[in-house]
mmCIF file of C-alpha atoms in Angstrom:
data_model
loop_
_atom_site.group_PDB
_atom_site.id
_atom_site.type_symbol
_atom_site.label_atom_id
_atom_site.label_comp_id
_atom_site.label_asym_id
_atom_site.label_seq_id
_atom_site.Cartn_x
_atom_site.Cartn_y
_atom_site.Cartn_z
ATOM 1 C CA UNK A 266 10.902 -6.746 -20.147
ATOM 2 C CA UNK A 267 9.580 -4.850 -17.355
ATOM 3 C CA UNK A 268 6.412 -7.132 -18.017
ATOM 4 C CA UNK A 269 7.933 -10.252 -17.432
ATOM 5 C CA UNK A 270 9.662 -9.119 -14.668
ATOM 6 C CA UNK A 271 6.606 -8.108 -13.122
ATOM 7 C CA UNK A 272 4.320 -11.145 -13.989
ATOM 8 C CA UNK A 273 7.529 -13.291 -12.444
ATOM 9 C CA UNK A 274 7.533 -11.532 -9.539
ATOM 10 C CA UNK A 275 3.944 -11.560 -8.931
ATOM 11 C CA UNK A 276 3.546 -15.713 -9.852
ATOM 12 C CA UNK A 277 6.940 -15.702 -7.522
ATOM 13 C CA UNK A 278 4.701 -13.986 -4.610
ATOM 14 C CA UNK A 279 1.756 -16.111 -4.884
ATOM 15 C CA UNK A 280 3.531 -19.445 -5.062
ATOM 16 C CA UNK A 281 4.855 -18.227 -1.598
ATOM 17 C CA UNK A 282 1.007 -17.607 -0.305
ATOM 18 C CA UNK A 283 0.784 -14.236 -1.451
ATOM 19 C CA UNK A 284 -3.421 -14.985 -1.150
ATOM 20 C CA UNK A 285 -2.468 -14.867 2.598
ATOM 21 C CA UNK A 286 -3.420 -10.974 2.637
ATOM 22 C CA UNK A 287 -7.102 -12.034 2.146
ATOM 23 C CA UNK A 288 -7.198 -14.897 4.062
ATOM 24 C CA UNK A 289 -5.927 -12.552 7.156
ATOM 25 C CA UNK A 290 -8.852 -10.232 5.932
ATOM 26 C CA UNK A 291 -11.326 -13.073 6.303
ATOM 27 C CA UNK A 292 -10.527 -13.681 9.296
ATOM 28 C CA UNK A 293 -10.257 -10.214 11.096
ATOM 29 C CA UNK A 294 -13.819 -9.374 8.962
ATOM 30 C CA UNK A 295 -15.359 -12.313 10.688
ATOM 31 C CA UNK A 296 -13.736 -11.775 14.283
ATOM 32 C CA UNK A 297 -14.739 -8.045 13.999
ATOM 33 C CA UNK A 298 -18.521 -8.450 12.787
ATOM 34 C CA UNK A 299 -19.494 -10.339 15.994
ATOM 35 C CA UNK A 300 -17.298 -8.308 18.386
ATOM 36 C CA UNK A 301 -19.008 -4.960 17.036
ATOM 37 C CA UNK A 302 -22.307 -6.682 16.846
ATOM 38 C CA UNK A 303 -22.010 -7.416 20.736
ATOM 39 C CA UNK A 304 -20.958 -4.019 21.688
ATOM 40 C CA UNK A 305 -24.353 -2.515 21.163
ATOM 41 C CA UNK A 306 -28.104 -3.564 20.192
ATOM 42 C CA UNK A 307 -27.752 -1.878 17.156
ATOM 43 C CA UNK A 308 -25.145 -2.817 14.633
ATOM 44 C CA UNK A 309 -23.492 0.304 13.217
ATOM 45 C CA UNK A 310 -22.503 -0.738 9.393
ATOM 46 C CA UNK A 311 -19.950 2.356 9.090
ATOM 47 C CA UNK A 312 -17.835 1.453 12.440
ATOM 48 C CA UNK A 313 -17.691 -2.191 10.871
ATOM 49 C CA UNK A 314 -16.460 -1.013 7.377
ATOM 50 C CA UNK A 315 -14.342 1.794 8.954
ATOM 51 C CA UNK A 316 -12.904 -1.067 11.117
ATOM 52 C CA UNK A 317 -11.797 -3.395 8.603
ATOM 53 C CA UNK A 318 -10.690 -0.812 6.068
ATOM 54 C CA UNK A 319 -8.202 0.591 8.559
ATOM 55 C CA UNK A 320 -7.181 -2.783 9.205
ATOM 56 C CA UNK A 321 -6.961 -4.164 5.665
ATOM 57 C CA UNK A 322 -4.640 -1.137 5.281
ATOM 58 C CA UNK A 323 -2.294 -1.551 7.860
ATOM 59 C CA UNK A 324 -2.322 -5.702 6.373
ATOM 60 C CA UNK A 325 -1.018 -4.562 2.925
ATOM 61 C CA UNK A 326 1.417 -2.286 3.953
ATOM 62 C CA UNK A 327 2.436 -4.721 5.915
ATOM 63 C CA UNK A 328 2.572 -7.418 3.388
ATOM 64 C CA UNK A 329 4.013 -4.697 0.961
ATOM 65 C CA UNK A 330 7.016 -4.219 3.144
ATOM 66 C CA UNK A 331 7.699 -7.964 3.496
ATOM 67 C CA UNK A 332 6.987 -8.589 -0.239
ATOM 68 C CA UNK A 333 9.804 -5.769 -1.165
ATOM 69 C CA UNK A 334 11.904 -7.364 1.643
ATOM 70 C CA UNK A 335 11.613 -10.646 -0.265
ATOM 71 C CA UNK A 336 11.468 -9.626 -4.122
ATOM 72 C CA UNK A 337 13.961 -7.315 -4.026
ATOM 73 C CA UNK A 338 16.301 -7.128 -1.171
ATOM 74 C CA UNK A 339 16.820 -10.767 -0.606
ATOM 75 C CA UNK A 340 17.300 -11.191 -4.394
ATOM 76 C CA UNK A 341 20.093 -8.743 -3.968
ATOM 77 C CA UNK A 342 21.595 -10.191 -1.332
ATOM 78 C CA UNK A 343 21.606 -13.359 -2.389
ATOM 79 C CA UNK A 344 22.838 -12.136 -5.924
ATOM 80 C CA UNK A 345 19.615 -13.798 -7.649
ATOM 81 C CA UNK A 346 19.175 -10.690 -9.423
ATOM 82 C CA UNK A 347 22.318 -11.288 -11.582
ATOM 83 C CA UNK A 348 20.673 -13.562 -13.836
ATOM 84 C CA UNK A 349 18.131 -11.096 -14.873
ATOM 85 C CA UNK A 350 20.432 -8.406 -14.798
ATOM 86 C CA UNK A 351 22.884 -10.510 -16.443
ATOM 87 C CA UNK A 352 20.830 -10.761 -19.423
ATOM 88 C CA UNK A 353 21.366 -7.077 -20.246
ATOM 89 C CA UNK A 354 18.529 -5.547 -18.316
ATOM 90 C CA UNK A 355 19.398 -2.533 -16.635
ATOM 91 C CA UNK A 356 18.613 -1.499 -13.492
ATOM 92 C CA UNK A 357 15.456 1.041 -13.455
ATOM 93 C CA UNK A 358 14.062 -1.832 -15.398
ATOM 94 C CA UNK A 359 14.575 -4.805 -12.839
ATOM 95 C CA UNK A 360 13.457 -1.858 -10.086
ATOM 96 C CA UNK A 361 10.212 -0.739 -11.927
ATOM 97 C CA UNK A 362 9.217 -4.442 -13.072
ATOM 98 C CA UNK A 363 9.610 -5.862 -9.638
ATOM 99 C CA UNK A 364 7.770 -3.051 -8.334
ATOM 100 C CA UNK A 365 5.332 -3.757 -10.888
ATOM 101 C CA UNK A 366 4.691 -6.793 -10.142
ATOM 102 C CA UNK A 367 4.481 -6.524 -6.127
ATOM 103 C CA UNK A 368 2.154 -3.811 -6.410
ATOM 104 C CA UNK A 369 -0.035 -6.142 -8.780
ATOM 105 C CA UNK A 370 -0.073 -8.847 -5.951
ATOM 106 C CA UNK A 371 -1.312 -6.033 -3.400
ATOM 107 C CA UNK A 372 -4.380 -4.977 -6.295
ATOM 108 C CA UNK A 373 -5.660 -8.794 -6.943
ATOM 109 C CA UNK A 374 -6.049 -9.065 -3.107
ATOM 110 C CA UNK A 375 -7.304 -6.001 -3.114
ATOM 111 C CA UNK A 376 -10.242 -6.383 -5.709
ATOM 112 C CA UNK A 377 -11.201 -9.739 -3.559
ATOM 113 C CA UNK A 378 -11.202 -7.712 -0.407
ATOM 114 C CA UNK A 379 -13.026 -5.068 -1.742
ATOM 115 C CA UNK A 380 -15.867 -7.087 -3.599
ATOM 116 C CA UNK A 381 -16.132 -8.619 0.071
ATOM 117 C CA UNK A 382 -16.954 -5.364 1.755
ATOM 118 C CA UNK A 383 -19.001 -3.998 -1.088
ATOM 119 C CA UNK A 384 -21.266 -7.212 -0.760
ATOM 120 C CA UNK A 385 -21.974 -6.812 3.182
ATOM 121 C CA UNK A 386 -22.855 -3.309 2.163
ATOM 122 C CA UNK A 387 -25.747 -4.383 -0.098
ATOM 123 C CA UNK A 388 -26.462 -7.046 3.262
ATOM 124 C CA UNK A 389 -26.660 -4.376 5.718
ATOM 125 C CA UNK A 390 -28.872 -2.305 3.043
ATOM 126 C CA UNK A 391 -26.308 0.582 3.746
ATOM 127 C CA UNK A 392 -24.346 1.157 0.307
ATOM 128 C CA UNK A 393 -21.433 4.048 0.880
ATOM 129 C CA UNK A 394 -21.704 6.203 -2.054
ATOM 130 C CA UNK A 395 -17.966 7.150 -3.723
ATOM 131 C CA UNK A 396 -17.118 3.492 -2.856
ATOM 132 C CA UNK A 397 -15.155 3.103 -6.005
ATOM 133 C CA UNK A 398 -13.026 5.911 -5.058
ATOM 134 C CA UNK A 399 -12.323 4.513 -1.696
ATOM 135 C CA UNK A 400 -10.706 1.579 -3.645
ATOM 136 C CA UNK A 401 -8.756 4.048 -5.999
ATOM 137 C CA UNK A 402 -7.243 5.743 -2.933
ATOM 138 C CA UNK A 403 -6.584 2.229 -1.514
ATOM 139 C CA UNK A 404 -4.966 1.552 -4.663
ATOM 140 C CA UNK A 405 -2.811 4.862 -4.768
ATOM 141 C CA UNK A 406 -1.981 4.469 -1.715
ATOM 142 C CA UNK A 407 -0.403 1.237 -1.316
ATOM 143 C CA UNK A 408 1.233 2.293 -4.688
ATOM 144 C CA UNK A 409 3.102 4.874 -3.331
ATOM 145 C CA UNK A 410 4.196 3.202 -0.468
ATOM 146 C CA UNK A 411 5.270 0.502 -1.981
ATOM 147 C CA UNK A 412 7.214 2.228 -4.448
ATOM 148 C CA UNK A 413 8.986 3.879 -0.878
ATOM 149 C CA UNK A 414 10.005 0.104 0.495
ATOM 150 C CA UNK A 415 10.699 -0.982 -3.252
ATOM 151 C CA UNK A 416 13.100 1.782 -3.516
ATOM 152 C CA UNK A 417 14.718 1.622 -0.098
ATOM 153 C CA UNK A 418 15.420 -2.662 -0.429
ATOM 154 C CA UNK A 419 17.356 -1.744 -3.534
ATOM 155 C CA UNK A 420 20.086 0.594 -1.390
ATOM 156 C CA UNK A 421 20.176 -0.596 2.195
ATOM 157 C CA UNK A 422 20.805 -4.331 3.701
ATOM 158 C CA UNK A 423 18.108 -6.727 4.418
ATOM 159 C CA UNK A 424 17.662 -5.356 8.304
ATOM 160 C CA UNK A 425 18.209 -1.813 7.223
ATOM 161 C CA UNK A 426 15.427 -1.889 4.440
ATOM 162 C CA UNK A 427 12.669 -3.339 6.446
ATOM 163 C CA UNK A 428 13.498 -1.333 9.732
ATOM 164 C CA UNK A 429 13.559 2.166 7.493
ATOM 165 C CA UNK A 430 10.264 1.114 5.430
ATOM 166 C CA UNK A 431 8.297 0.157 9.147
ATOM 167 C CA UNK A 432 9.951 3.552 10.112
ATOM 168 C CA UNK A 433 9.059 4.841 6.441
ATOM 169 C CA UNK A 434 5.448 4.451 7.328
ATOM 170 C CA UNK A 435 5.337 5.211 10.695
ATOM 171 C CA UNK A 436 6.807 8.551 10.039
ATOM 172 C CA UNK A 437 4.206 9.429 7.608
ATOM 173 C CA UNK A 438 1.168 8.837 9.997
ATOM 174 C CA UNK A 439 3.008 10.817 12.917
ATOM 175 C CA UNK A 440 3.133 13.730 10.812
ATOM 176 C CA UNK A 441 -0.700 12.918 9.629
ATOM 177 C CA UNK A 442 -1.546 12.538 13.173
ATOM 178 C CA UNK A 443 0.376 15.725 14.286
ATOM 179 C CA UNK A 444 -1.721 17.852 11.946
ATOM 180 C CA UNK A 445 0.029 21.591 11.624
ATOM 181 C CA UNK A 446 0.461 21.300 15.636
ATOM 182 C CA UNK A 447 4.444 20.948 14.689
ATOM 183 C CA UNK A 448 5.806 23.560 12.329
ATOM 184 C CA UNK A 449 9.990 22.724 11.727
ATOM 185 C CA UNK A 450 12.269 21.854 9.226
ATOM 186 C CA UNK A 451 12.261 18.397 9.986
ATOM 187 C CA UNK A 452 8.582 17.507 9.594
ATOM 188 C CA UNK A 453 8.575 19.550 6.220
ATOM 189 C CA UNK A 454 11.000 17.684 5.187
ATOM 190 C CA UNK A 455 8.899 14.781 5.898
ATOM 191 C CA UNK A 456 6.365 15.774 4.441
ATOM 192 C CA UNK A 457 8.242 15.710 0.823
ATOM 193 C CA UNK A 458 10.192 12.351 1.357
ATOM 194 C CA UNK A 459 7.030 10.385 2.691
ATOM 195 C CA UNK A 460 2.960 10.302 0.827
ATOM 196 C CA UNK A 461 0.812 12.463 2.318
ATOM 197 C CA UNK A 462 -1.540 10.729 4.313
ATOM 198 C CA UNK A 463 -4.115 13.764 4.298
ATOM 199 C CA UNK A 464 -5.307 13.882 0.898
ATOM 200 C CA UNK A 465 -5.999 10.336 1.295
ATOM 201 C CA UNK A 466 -7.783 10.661 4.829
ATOM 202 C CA UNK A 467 -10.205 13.449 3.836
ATOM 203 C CA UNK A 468 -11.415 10.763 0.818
ATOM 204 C CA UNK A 469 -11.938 7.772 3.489
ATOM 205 C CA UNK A 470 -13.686 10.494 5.777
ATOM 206 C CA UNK A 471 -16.340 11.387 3.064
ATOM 207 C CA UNK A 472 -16.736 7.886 2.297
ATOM 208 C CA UNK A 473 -17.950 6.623 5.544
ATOM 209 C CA UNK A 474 -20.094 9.829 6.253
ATOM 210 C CA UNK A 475 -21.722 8.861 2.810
ATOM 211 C CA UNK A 476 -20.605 12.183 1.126
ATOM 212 C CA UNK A 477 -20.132 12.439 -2.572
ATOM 213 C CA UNK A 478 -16.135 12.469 -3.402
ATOM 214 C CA UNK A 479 -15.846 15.452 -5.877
ATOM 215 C CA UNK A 480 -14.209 13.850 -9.492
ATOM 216 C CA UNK A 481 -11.398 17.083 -9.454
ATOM 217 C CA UNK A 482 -10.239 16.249 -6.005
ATOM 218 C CA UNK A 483 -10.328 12.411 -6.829
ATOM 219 C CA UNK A 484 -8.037 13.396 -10.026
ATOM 220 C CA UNK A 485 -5.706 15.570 -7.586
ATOM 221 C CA UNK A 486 -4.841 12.595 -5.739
ATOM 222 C CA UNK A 487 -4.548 10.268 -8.538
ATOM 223 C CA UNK A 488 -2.154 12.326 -10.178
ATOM 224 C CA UNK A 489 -0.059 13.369 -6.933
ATOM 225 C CA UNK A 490 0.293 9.890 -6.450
ATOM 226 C CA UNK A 491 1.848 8.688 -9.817
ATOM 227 C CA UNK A 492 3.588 11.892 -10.062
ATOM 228 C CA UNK A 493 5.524 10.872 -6.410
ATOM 229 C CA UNK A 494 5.859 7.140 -7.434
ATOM 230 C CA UNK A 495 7.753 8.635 -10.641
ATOM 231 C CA UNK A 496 10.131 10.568 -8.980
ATOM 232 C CA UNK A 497 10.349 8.232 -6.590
ATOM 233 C CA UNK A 498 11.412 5.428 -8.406
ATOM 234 C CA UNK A 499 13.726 7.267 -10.797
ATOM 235 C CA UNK A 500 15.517 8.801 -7.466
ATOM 236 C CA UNK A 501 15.955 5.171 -6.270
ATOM 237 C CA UNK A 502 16.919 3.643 -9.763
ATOM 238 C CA UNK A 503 19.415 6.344 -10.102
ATOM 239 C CA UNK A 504 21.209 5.452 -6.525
ATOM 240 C CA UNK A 505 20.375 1.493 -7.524
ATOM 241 C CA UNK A 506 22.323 2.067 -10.975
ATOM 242 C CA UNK A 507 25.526 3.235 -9.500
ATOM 243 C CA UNK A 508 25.492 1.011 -5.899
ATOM 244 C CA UNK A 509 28.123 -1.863 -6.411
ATOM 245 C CA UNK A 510 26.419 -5.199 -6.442
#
């Protein structure tokens, strides 16, 4: 079931445009090639690929946020999701298939985006090594995140969730941002609630400097993030199962 749910929810996404992410992409890659190219007499391949990776980022977290907003909290509010949960499907199961399937949505554009900056890598004769584990961390990434919004649009109203998942993610690249500068309670907390944006900053930082990602540390934050979607999800499902509809 949590299949179906999924591959509904990612056909749903798509019929509303969901190939916008890329398009947006397109654009900004464009846009951004000729500004950077008329900044200096040399054109500096990693400031381009830095450039639209950042931005690409910010885009699906973006579109990640308005997906859940759409999938999940409007379906709520709107009571939409009685006729799947009428059927007898329970909860964690409508939760982890429609996270499922918005998180599949965010890895199709992905791939596209991805093959496009991998081939004006080969142009500029400047291929990043560890460029497949850039796209894994992409990947875990927007996974966890987007198990954060999923999670939150399945407790809070429609305003609520999207102002606490922008806040969600701000949050998390205040404390990145802050480094150990700020040592309380507060930002510790933080720091458990919210995915850590470090791990996942040193791998982008290796990337553009060319430097070989090692395999274990790659596997650390693999498994840190599925290990913080899981608990994640079941933490929301749990609060979803009992929240009167």
């Amino acid at each position: 079931m949590i299949k179906k749910i999924a591959l509904y929810t990612a056909f749903s996404i798509f019929k509303k445009k969901g190939w916008m992410l890329a398009v947006f992409f397109i654009l900004f890659n464009i846009m951004s090639y000729f500004y950077i190219n008329s900044l200096t007499d040399f054109f500096i391949p990693q400031i381009f690929v830095s450039a639209n990776l950042t931005f690409f980022l910010a885009l699906s977290i973006l579109f990640s946020i308005m997906w859940s907003y759409s999938e999940i909290g409007a379906e709520i509010k709107d009571k939409k999701n009685y006729i799947i949960l009428g059927k007898g499907v329970s909860r964690s199961v409508y939760l982890y298939g429609k996270y499922s399937g918005i998180l599949f949505s965010l890895i199709i554009n992905s791939i596209f985006v991805y093959a496009i900056i991998f081939a004006e890598t080969l142009f500029f004769n400047d291929v990043f090594s560890g460029f497949f584990s850039s796209f894994i961390v992409h990947v875990s990434r927007i996974a966890m995140f987007t198990a954060l919004f999923a999670g939150i649009n399945t407790i809070f109203s429609l305003i609520n969730s999207f102002g606490l998942s922008v806040l969600g993610f701000g949050l998390s690249q205040i404390v990145y941002v802050s480094g150990n500068e700020f040592k309380s309670i507060f930002i510790e907390i933080i720091k458990l609630l919210l995915p850590c944006e470090y791990y996942f900053a040193e791998v982008e930082r290796a990337f553009l400097s060319s430097i070989n990602i090692p395999f274990n540390y790659l596997l650390f934050v693999v498994i840190y993030s599925l290990f913080y979607i899981y608990i994640i999800l079941n933490i929301f499902s749990f609060f979803f199962s009992r929240k009167e509809l």
